[in-house]
Amino acid sequence: MNDRREILGSDDQAKLASDLALVIIRLARKLRCQRVNSPVSITQLSALATLLAEGPMSPGALAAHERVRPPSMTRILAALEELGLIARTGHPADGRQTIVALSKQGTELIEADNRDSQRWLHQHLNRLTSDQQALLRQATDLLAELVTGAPQSS
Amino acid sequence: MNDRREILGSDDQAKLASDLALVIIRLARKLRCQRVNSPVSITQLSALATLLAEGPMSPGALAAHERVRPPSMTRILAALEELGLIARTGHPADGRQTIVALSKQGTELIEADNRDSQRWLHQHLNRLTSDQQALLRQATDLLAELVTGAPQSS
DNA sequence: TATTGTTATACTCTATAACTATA
DNA sequence: TATAGTTATAGAGTATAACAATA
């Protein structure tokens, strides 16, 4: 792991942290408002994507994955259920828990969305050179590890 | 640099767009709630950072930089003004415009914040290798170009 | 008593529409 | 009439606190 000395000085690291935080906030803003006419918001899409990638799980586990609090997930799930994109089943052994899974429509929607709907971002990425695209691919994986706190094994 | 060969296939590009969008949303969530006890929110900090980097400007210009609508910027500025972090002066030639600038306290706050307060992110970046840090530095700059180069709606 | 999930409530962020003042 | 900015209002997203059901 940390087998290399640091090239970025302490000030540079602080600036990286600051710059990265701000660019993320601005990009998030942009991504959210790009979807304002979509059937599902980016928040909802994110939950669906986790269910697709990780499989069915309880609301609590999903909240932990998404880094939101359980009551927030309750609201996200209520909206998704109303849209028919998820289905709940009782936990076989523990009566308190429920298991949330993508419905057929939910699966179709997120697969279509992955293909078509991140259009703004996709178009911009499309204009980058192959080196730049590869760079962002690596950076995205690194940031994903940062969010989860541990390397994604998949 | 201007090499346009695509190594990532079309599907890979779509997946990159999707993965990047979701990681940004989750990171933004995390960054926002990390600051819940800070005197200024990440939204407010972002506006202050732009004023520090770009110098005084009108509310409209600041809204464009931050990729928010003018009424949103009005609210952000009202909060910052109440905190004494910015000051407004009238435009010398155009009575409709005002010019927003960082106050002394605003400058101090954002410099202290850059040093100390993105602590969660900073600590995580700190654990990365120098190669990984350099990668994120490049990726951050690339994403920043993406945000500023992006047309507001198209 | 501890855990899982929901309900009640409130705050922040952001947008659109309508308005005011100035050009 | 057009532009810069604000006010009014609404909706999404998120949190904490309190509650119910189950273990």
Short mmCIF file of C-alpha atoms (C1' of nucleotides) in Angstrom, two decimals:
data_model
loop_
_atom_site.label_atom_id
_atom_site.label_comp_id
_atom_site.label_asym_id
_atom_site.label_seq_id
_atom_site.Cartn_x
_atom_site.Cartn_y
_atom_site.Cartn_z
CA MET A 1 0.00 0.00 0.00
CA ASN A 2 1.76 3.15 1.19
CA ASP A 3 5.08 2.11 -0.23
CA ARG A 4 5.90 5.46 -1.80
CA ARG A 5 6.96 8.74 -0.25
CA GLU A 6 4.71 11.72 -0.75
CA ILE A 7 5.41 14.02 -3.64
CA LEU A 8 2.55 16.36 -2.85
CA GLY A 9 3.48 18.58 0.09
CA SER A 10 1.12 19.13 2.99
CA ASP A 11 -0.18 22.38 1.50
CA ASP A 12 -0.69 20.71 -1.85
CA GLN A 13 -2.64 17.94 -0.18
CA ALA A 14 -4.85 20.45 1.59
CA LYS A 15 -5.44 22.22 -1.70
CA LEU A 16 -6.26 18.95 -3.41
CA ALA A 17 -8.79 18.14 -0.69
CA SER A 18 -10.35 21.58 -1.01
CA ASP A 19 -10.41 21.64 -4.81
CA LEU A 20 -11.79 18.13 -5.00
CA ALA A 21 -14.54 18.90 -2.49
CA LEU A 22 -15.65 21.98 -4.39
CA VAL A 23 -15.63 20.38 -7.81
CA ILE A 24 -17.67 17.50 -6.43
CA ILE A 25 -20.28 19.85 -4.97
CA ARG A 26 -20.60 21.75 -8.25
CA LEU A 27 -20.76 18.59 -10.33
CA ALA A 28 -23.37 17.10 -8.01
CA ARG A 29 -25.47 20.25 -8.42
CA LYS A 30 -25.20 19.98 -12.18
CA LEU A 31 -26.01 16.27 -12.27
CA ARG A 32 -29.04 16.74 -10.02
CA CYS A 33 -30.57 19.52 -12.07
CA GLN A 34 -29.83 17.72 -15.37
CA ARG A 35 -32.33 15.09 -14.27
CA VAL A 36 -35.09 17.44 -13.24
CA ASN A 37 -37.45 16.04 -15.90
CA SER A 38 -36.49 12.41 -15.42
CA PRO A 39 -38.89 9.91 -13.88
CA VAL A 40 -36.36 9.18 -11.11
CA SER A 41 -34.00 11.61 -9.43
CA ILE A 42 -30.29 10.98 -9.11
CA THR A 43 -30.85 10.09 -5.46
CA GLN A 44 -33.36 7.42 -6.41
CA LEU A 45 -31.20 6.22 -9.28
CA SER A 46 -28.28 5.80 -6.92
CA ALA A 47 -30.32 3.51 -4.67
CA LEU A 48 -31.47 1.47 -7.67
CA ALA A 49 -27.87 1.18 -8.87
CA THR A 50 -26.78 -0.18 -5.51
CA LEU A 51 -29.57 -2.76 -5.59
CA LEU A 52 -28.48 -3.78 -9.08
CA ALA A 53 -24.82 -4.05 -8.13
CA GLU A 54 -25.19 -5.62 -4.68
CA GLY A 55 -28.48 -7.48 -4.91
CA PRO A 56 -31.48 -7.35 -2.56
CA MET A 57 -30.89 -6.06 0.96
CA SER A 58 -32.66 -4.51 3.93
CA PRO A 59 -33.51 -0.79 4.05
CA GLY A 60 -30.94 -0.33 6.80
CA ALA A 61 -28.17 -1.94 4.78
CA LEU A 62 -29.13 0.13 1.75
CA ALA A 63 -29.05 3.32 3.83
CA ALA A 64 -25.55 2.41 4.99
CA HIS A 65 -24.41 1.75 1.42
CA GLU A 66 -25.84 5.05 0.23
CA ARG A 67 -24.49 6.96 3.21
CA VAL A 68 -27.88 8.30 4.24
CA ARG A 69 -29.82 7.85 7.48
CA PRO A 70 -32.57 5.24 7.73
CA PRO A 71 -35.44 7.76 7.68
CA SER A 72 -34.07 9.23 4.46
CA MET A 73 -33.96 5.79 2.92
CA THR A 74 -37.55 5.20 4.04
CA ARG A 75 -38.60 8.16 1.91
CA ILE A 76 -36.50 7.16 -1.08
CA LEU A 77 -37.92 3.65 -0.96
CA ALA A 78 -41.51 4.87 -0.59
CA ALA A 79 -41.13 6.86 -3.81
CA LEU A 80 -39.51 3.95 -5.65
CA GLU A 81 -42.19 1.56 -4.47
CA GLU A 82 -44.93 3.89 -5.63
CA LEU A 83 -43.27 3.92 -9.04
CA GLY A 84 -43.21 0.13 -9.04
CA LEU A 85 -39.43 0.02 -9.34
CA ILE A 86 -38.77 -1.99 -6.19
CA ALA A 87 -40.60 -4.67 -4.24
CA ARG A 88 -40.40 -5.63 -0.58
CA THR A 89 -40.57 -9.05 0.96
CA GLY A 90 -40.45 -9.98 4.61
CA HIS A 91 -37.22 -11.33 6.04
CA PRO A 92 -37.65 -15.10 6.46
CA ALA A 93 -36.22 -15.26 9.98
CA ASP A 94 -36.46 -11.76 11.44
CA GLY A 95 -39.90 -10.20 11.52
CA ARG A 96 -38.52 -6.70 11.97
CA GLN A 97 -36.62 -6.64 8.73
CA THR A 98 -37.79 -6.41 5.15
CA ILE A 99 -35.81 -7.16 2.04
CA VAL A 100 -35.84 -4.69 -0.82
CA ALA A 101 -35.27 -5.89 -4.37
CA LEU A 102 -35.44 -4.35 -7.84
CA SER A 103 -38.62 -5.16 -9.74
CA LYS A 104 -38.47 -6.09 -13.41
CA GLN A 105 -39.35 -2.51 -14.31
CA GLY A 106 -36.74 -1.19 -11.93
CA THR A 107 -34.08 -3.33 -13.53
CA GLU A 108 -35.12 -2.25 -17.00
CA LEU A 109 -35.21 1.39 -16.00
CA ILE A 110 -31.76 1.49 -14.52
CA GLU A 111 -30.25 -0.40 -17.43
CA ALA A 112 -31.86 2.00 -19.88
CA ASP A 113 -30.77 4.91 -17.74
CA ASN A 114 -27.18 3.74 -17.70
CA ARG A 115 -27.28 3.55 -21.48
CA ASP A 116 -29.02 6.78 -22.28
CA SER A 117 -29.66 9.16 -19.55
CA GLN A 118 -26.39 10.40 -18.14
CA ARG A 119 -26.24 12.11 -21.51
CA TRP A 120 -24.77 15.41 -20.43
CA LEU A 121 -21.86 13.79 -18.64
CA HIS A 122 -21.43 11.15 -21.31
CA GLN A 123 -21.16 13.74 -24.05
CA HIS A 124 -18.52 15.63 -22.17
CA LEU A 125 -16.52 12.51 -21.40
CA ASN A 126 -16.76 11.62 -25.05
CA ARG A 127 -14.76 14.69 -26.00
CA LEU A 128 -11.83 13.72 -23.80
CA THR A 129 -8.77 11.94 -25.10
CA SER A 130 -8.36 8.26 -24.37
CA ASP A 131 -5.68 9.07 -21.80
CA GLN A 132 -8.01 11.46 -20.04
CA GLN A 133 -10.80 8.90 -20.07
CA ALA A 134 -8.50 6.27 -18.61
CA LEU A 135 -7.42 8.75 -15.95
CA LEU A 136 -11.00 9.43 -14.93
CA ARG A 137 -11.76 5.71 -14.90
CA GLN A 138 -8.99 5.17 -12.35
CA ALA A 139 -9.93 8.25 -10.35
CA THR A 140 -13.57 7.16 -10.21
CA ASP A 141 -12.59 3.79 -8.78
CA LEU A 142 -10.34 5.49 -6.27
CA LEU A 143 -13.13 7.83 -5.17
CA ALA A 144 -15.52 4.91 -4.88
CA GLU A 145 -13.10 3.26 -2.47
CA LEU A 146 -12.94 6.50 -0.55
CA VAL A 147 -16.71 6.57 -0.14
CA THR A 148 -17.02 2.99 0.99
CA GLY A 149 -13.94 3.26 3.16
CA ALA A 150 -12.45 0.10 1.72
CA PRO A 151 -11.51 -1.20 -1.71
CA GLN A 152 -14.48 -2.54 -3.68
CA SER A 153 -13.96 -6.20 -4.37
CA SER A 154 -15.84 -6.97 -7.54
CA MET B 1 -2.71 15.32 -25.49
CA ASN B 2 -5.07 15.81 -28.40
CA ASP B 3 -4.99 12.17 -29.22
CA ARG B 4 -8.56 11.08 -30.00
CA ARG B 5 -8.16 7.30 -30.11
CA GLU B 6 -10.76 5.67 -27.94
CA ILE B 7 -9.57 2.83 -25.81
CA LEU B 8 -12.74 2.72 -23.78
CA GLY B 9 -15.54 1.27 -25.85
CA SER B 10 -18.95 2.89 -26.01
CA ASP B 11 -20.32 0.68 -23.23
CA ASP B 12 -17.28 1.40 -21.09
CA GLN B 13 -17.81 5.10 -21.58
CA ALA B 14 -21.44 4.82 -20.54
CA LYS B 15 -20.40 2.88 -17.48
CA LEU B 16 -17.77 5.49 -16.65
CA ALA B 17 -20.38 8.24 -16.92
CA SER B 18 -22.76 6.32 -14.70
CA ASP B 19 -20.17 5.29 -12.10
CA LEU B 20 -18.73 8.78 -11.97
CA ALA B 21 -22.14 10.37 -11.52
CA LEU B 22 -23.05 8.06 -8.65
CA VAL B 23 -19.75 8.41 -6.82
CA ILE B 24 -20.04 12.18 -7.09
CA ILE B 25 -23.53 12.17 -5.60
CA ARG B 26 -22.46 9.99 -2.69
CA LEU B 27 -19.31 11.99 -2.05
CA ALA B 28 -21.26 15.24 -2.16
CA ARG B 29 -23.67 13.84 0.43
CA LYS B 30 -20.78 12.85 2.64
CA LEU B 31 -19.02 16.21 2.29
CA ARG B 32 -22.21 18.11 3.04
CA CYS B 33 -23.03 16.20 6.21
CA GLN B 34 -19.39 16.31 7.38
CA ARG B 35 -19.82 20.08 7.72
CA VAL B 36 -23.08 20.05 9.60
CA ASN B 37 -21.51 21.75 12.63
CA SER B 38 -19.40 24.20 10.67
CA PRO B 39 -20.17 27.91 10.65
CA VAL B 40 -20.54 27.84 6.85
CA SER B 41 -22.03 25.09 4.70
CA ILE B 42 -20.21 23.58 1.75
CA THR B 43 -22.47 25.63 -0.53
CA GLN B 44 -21.43 28.83 1.17
CA LEU B 45 -17.80 27.76 1.25
CA SER B 46 -17.87 27.14 -2.46
CA ALA B 47 -19.04 30.68 -3.14
CA LEU B 48 -16.34 32.08 -0.86
CA ALA B 49 -13.73 29.96 -2.64
CA THR B 50 -14.77 31.37 -6.00
CA LEU B 51 -14.50 34.92 -4.68
CA LEU B 52 -11.05 34.13 -3.34
CA ALA B 53 -9.90 32.57 -6.60
CA GLU B 54 -11.54 34.96 -9.07
CA GLY B 55 -11.79 38.19 -7.10
CA PRO B 56 -14.84 40.42 -6.55
CA MET B 57 -17.71 40.06 -8.98
CA SER B 58 -21.44 40.67 -9.33
CA PRO B 59 -24.01 38.26 -7.86
CA GLY B 60 -25.01 37.25 -11.36
CA ALA B 61 -21.45 36.38 -12.36
CA LEU B 62 -20.98 34.45 -9.14
CA ALA B 63 -24.18 32.50 -9.76
CA ALA B 64 -22.90 31.57 -13.22
CA HIS B 65 -19.55 30.46 -11.80
CA GLU B 66 -21.25 28.34 -9.15
CA ARG B 67 -23.78 26.93 -11.58
CA VAL B 68 -26.78 28.05 -9.57
CA ARG B 69 -29.63 30.40 -10.52
CA PRO B 70 -29.56 34.03 -9.40
CA PRO B 71 -32.24 33.64 -6.69
CA SER B 72 -30.24 30.82 -5.14
CA MET B 73 -27.18 33.04 -5.08
CA THR B 74 -29.22 35.81 -3.47
CA ARG B 75 -29.92 33.50 -0.54
CA ILE B 76 -26.34 32.28 -0.27
CA LEU B 77 -25.07 35.86 -0.26
CA ALA B 78 -27.65 36.99 2.29
CA ALA B 79 -26.39 34.33 4.70
CA LEU B 80 -22.74 35.18 4.05
CA GLU B 81 -23.42 38.88 4.50
CA GLU B 82 -25.17 38.26 7.80
CA LEU B 83 -22.08 36.37 8.93
CA GLY B 84 -19.91 39.30 7.90
CA LEU B 85 -17.94 37.19 5.43
CA ILE B 86 -18.65 39.27 2.34
CA ALA B 87 -19.31 42.93 1.61
CA ARG B 88 -21.20 44.57 -1.22
CA THR B 89 -20.40 47.80 -3.01
CA GLY B 90 -22.34 49.47 -5.80
CA HIS B 91 -21.09 49.15 -9.35
CA PRO B 92 -19.45 52.48 -10.27
CA ALA B 93 -21.16 52.80 -13.65
CA ASP B 94 -24.27 50.60 -13.56
CA GLY B 95 -26.72 51.29 -10.76
CA ARG B 96 -28.39 47.91 -11.17
CA GLN B 97 -25.30 45.92 -10.34
CA THR B 98 -23.53 45.35 -7.07
CA ILE B 99 -20.07 43.97 -6.56
CA VAL B 100 -19.52 41.25 -3.99
CA ALA B 101 -16.14 40.87 -2.31
CA LEU B 102 -14.70 38.81 0.52
CA SER B 103 -14.37 40.67 3.79
CA LYS B 104 -11.25 40.30 5.91
CA GLN B 105 -13.05 37.72 8.04
CA GLY B 106 -14.27 35.90 4.96
CA THR B 107 -10.73 35.65 3.63
CA GLU B 108 -9.45 34.41 6.95
CA LEU B 109 -12.24 31.91 7.29
CA ILE B 110 -11.76 30.32 3.93
CA GLU B 111 -8.01 30.14 4.34
CA ALA B 112 -8.42 28.48 7.72
CA ASP B 113 -11.06 26.20 6.27
CA ASN B 114 -8.81 25.14 3.43
CA ARG B 115 -6.17 24.27 5.98
CA ASP B 116 -8.23 22.51 8.59
CA SER B 117 -11.77 21.77 7.82
CA GLN B 118 -11.90 19.38 4.91
CA ARG B 119 -10.44 17.06 7.47
CA TRP B 120 -12.34 13.94 6.60
CA LEU B 121 -11.35 14.12 2.95
CA HIS B 122 -7.83 15.23 3.75
CA GLN B 123 -7.25 12.28 6.05
CA HIS B 124 -8.41 9.85 3.43
CA LEU B 125 -6.28 11.43 0.72
CA ASN B 126 -3.37 11.27 3.11
CA ARG B 127 -3.50 7.50 3.12
CA LEU B 128 -3.13 7.25 -0.65
CA THR B 129 0.17 6.65 -2.38
CA SER B 130 1.85 9.54 -4.14
CA ASP B 131 0.84 8.09 -7.49
CA GLN B 132 -2.77 7.95 -6.40
CA GLN B 133 -2.60 11.51 -5.09
CA ALA B 134 -1.13 12.70 -8.37
CA LEU B 135 -3.87 10.86 -10.25
CA LEU B 136 -6.57 12.58 -8.23
CA ARG B 137 -4.89 15.94 -8.70
CA GLN B 138 -5.11 15.52 -12.48
CA ALA B 139 -8.63 14.14 -12.35
CA THR B 140 -9.79 17.06 -10.19
CA ASP B 141 -8.46 19.55 -12.70
CA LEU B 142 -10.12 17.66 -15.52
CA LEU B 143 -13.46 17.65 -13.69
CA ALA B 144 -13.11 21.35 -12.95
CA GLU B 145 -12.74 22.00 -16.67
CA LEU B 146 -15.79 19.88 -17.26
CA VAL B 147 -17.83 22.01 -14.88
CA THR B 148 -16.68 25.37 -16.20
CA GLY B 149 -16.67 24.32 -19.83
CA ALA B 150 -20.17 22.99 -19.65
CA PRO B 151 -22.96 25.00 -21.21
CA GLN B 152 -25.63 25.80 -18.65
CA SER B 153 -28.36 23.98 -20.52
CA SER B 154 -28.24 22.26 -23.86
"C1'" DT C 1 -33.44 -3.95 26.80
"C1'" DA C 2 -31.68 -3.63 21.92
"C1'" DT C 3 -32.60 -3.44 17.01
"C1'" DT C 4 -35.22 -2.36 12.69
"C1'" DG C 5 -37.90 0.47 10.50
"C1'" DT C 6 -41.40 4.31 10.20
"C1'" DT C 7 -43.66 8.74 11.34
"C1'" DA C 8 -43.36 13.55 12.61
"C1'" DT C 9 -41.00 17.55 12.02
"C1'" DA C 10 -37.71 20.97 10.55
"C1'" DC C 11 -33.93 22.82 8.01
"C1'" DT C 12 -31.01 23.49 3.76
"C1'" DC C 13 -30.57 23.90 -1.07
"C1'" DT C 14 -32.41 24.87 -5.27
"C1'" DA C 15 -35.68 26.15 -8.76
"C1'" DT C 16 -39.41 29.02 -11.33
"C1'" DA C 17 -42.35 33.04 -11.47
"C1'" DA C 18 -43.32 37.58 -10.39
"C1'" DC C 19 -41.67 42.00 -9.00
"C1'" DT C 20 -38.52 46.39 -8.58
"C1'" DA C 21 -35.08 49.40 -10.09
"C1'" DT C 22 -32.08 50.88 -13.52
"C1'" DA C 23 -30.38 51.21 -18.45
"C1'" DT D 1 -38.05 46.98 -23.73
"C1'" DA D 2 -34.09 44.55 -21.63
"C1'" DT D 3 -31.12 43.49 -17.72
"C1'" DA D 4 -29.65 42.78 -12.69
"C1'" DG D 5 -31.17 41.53 -8.65
"C1'" DT D 6 -34.67 40.36 -5.03
"C1'" DT D 7 -38.92 38.46 -3.06
"C1'" DA D 8 -42.38 34.87 -2.91
"C1'" DT D 9 -43.21 30.27 -3.14
"C1'" DA D 10 -42.66 25.34 -3.83
"C1'" DG D 11 -40.36 20.96 -3.95
"C1'" DA D 12 -36.53 17.72 -3.15
"C1'" DG D 13 -33.28 15.86 0.04
"C1'" DT D 14 -31.67 15.13 4.39
"C1'" DA D 15 -31.40 15.09 9.39
"C1'" DT D 16 -32.82 14.27 14.47
"C1'" DA D 17 -36.24 12.74 17.75
"C1'" DA D 18 -39.94 9.96 19.00
"C1'" DC D 19 -42.51 5.84 18.23
"C1'" DA D 20 -44.03 0.83 17.15
"C1'" DA D 21 -42.98 -3.84 16.38
"C1'" DT D 22 -40.03 -7.57 17.02
"C1'" DA D 23 -35.95 -10.05 19.01
#
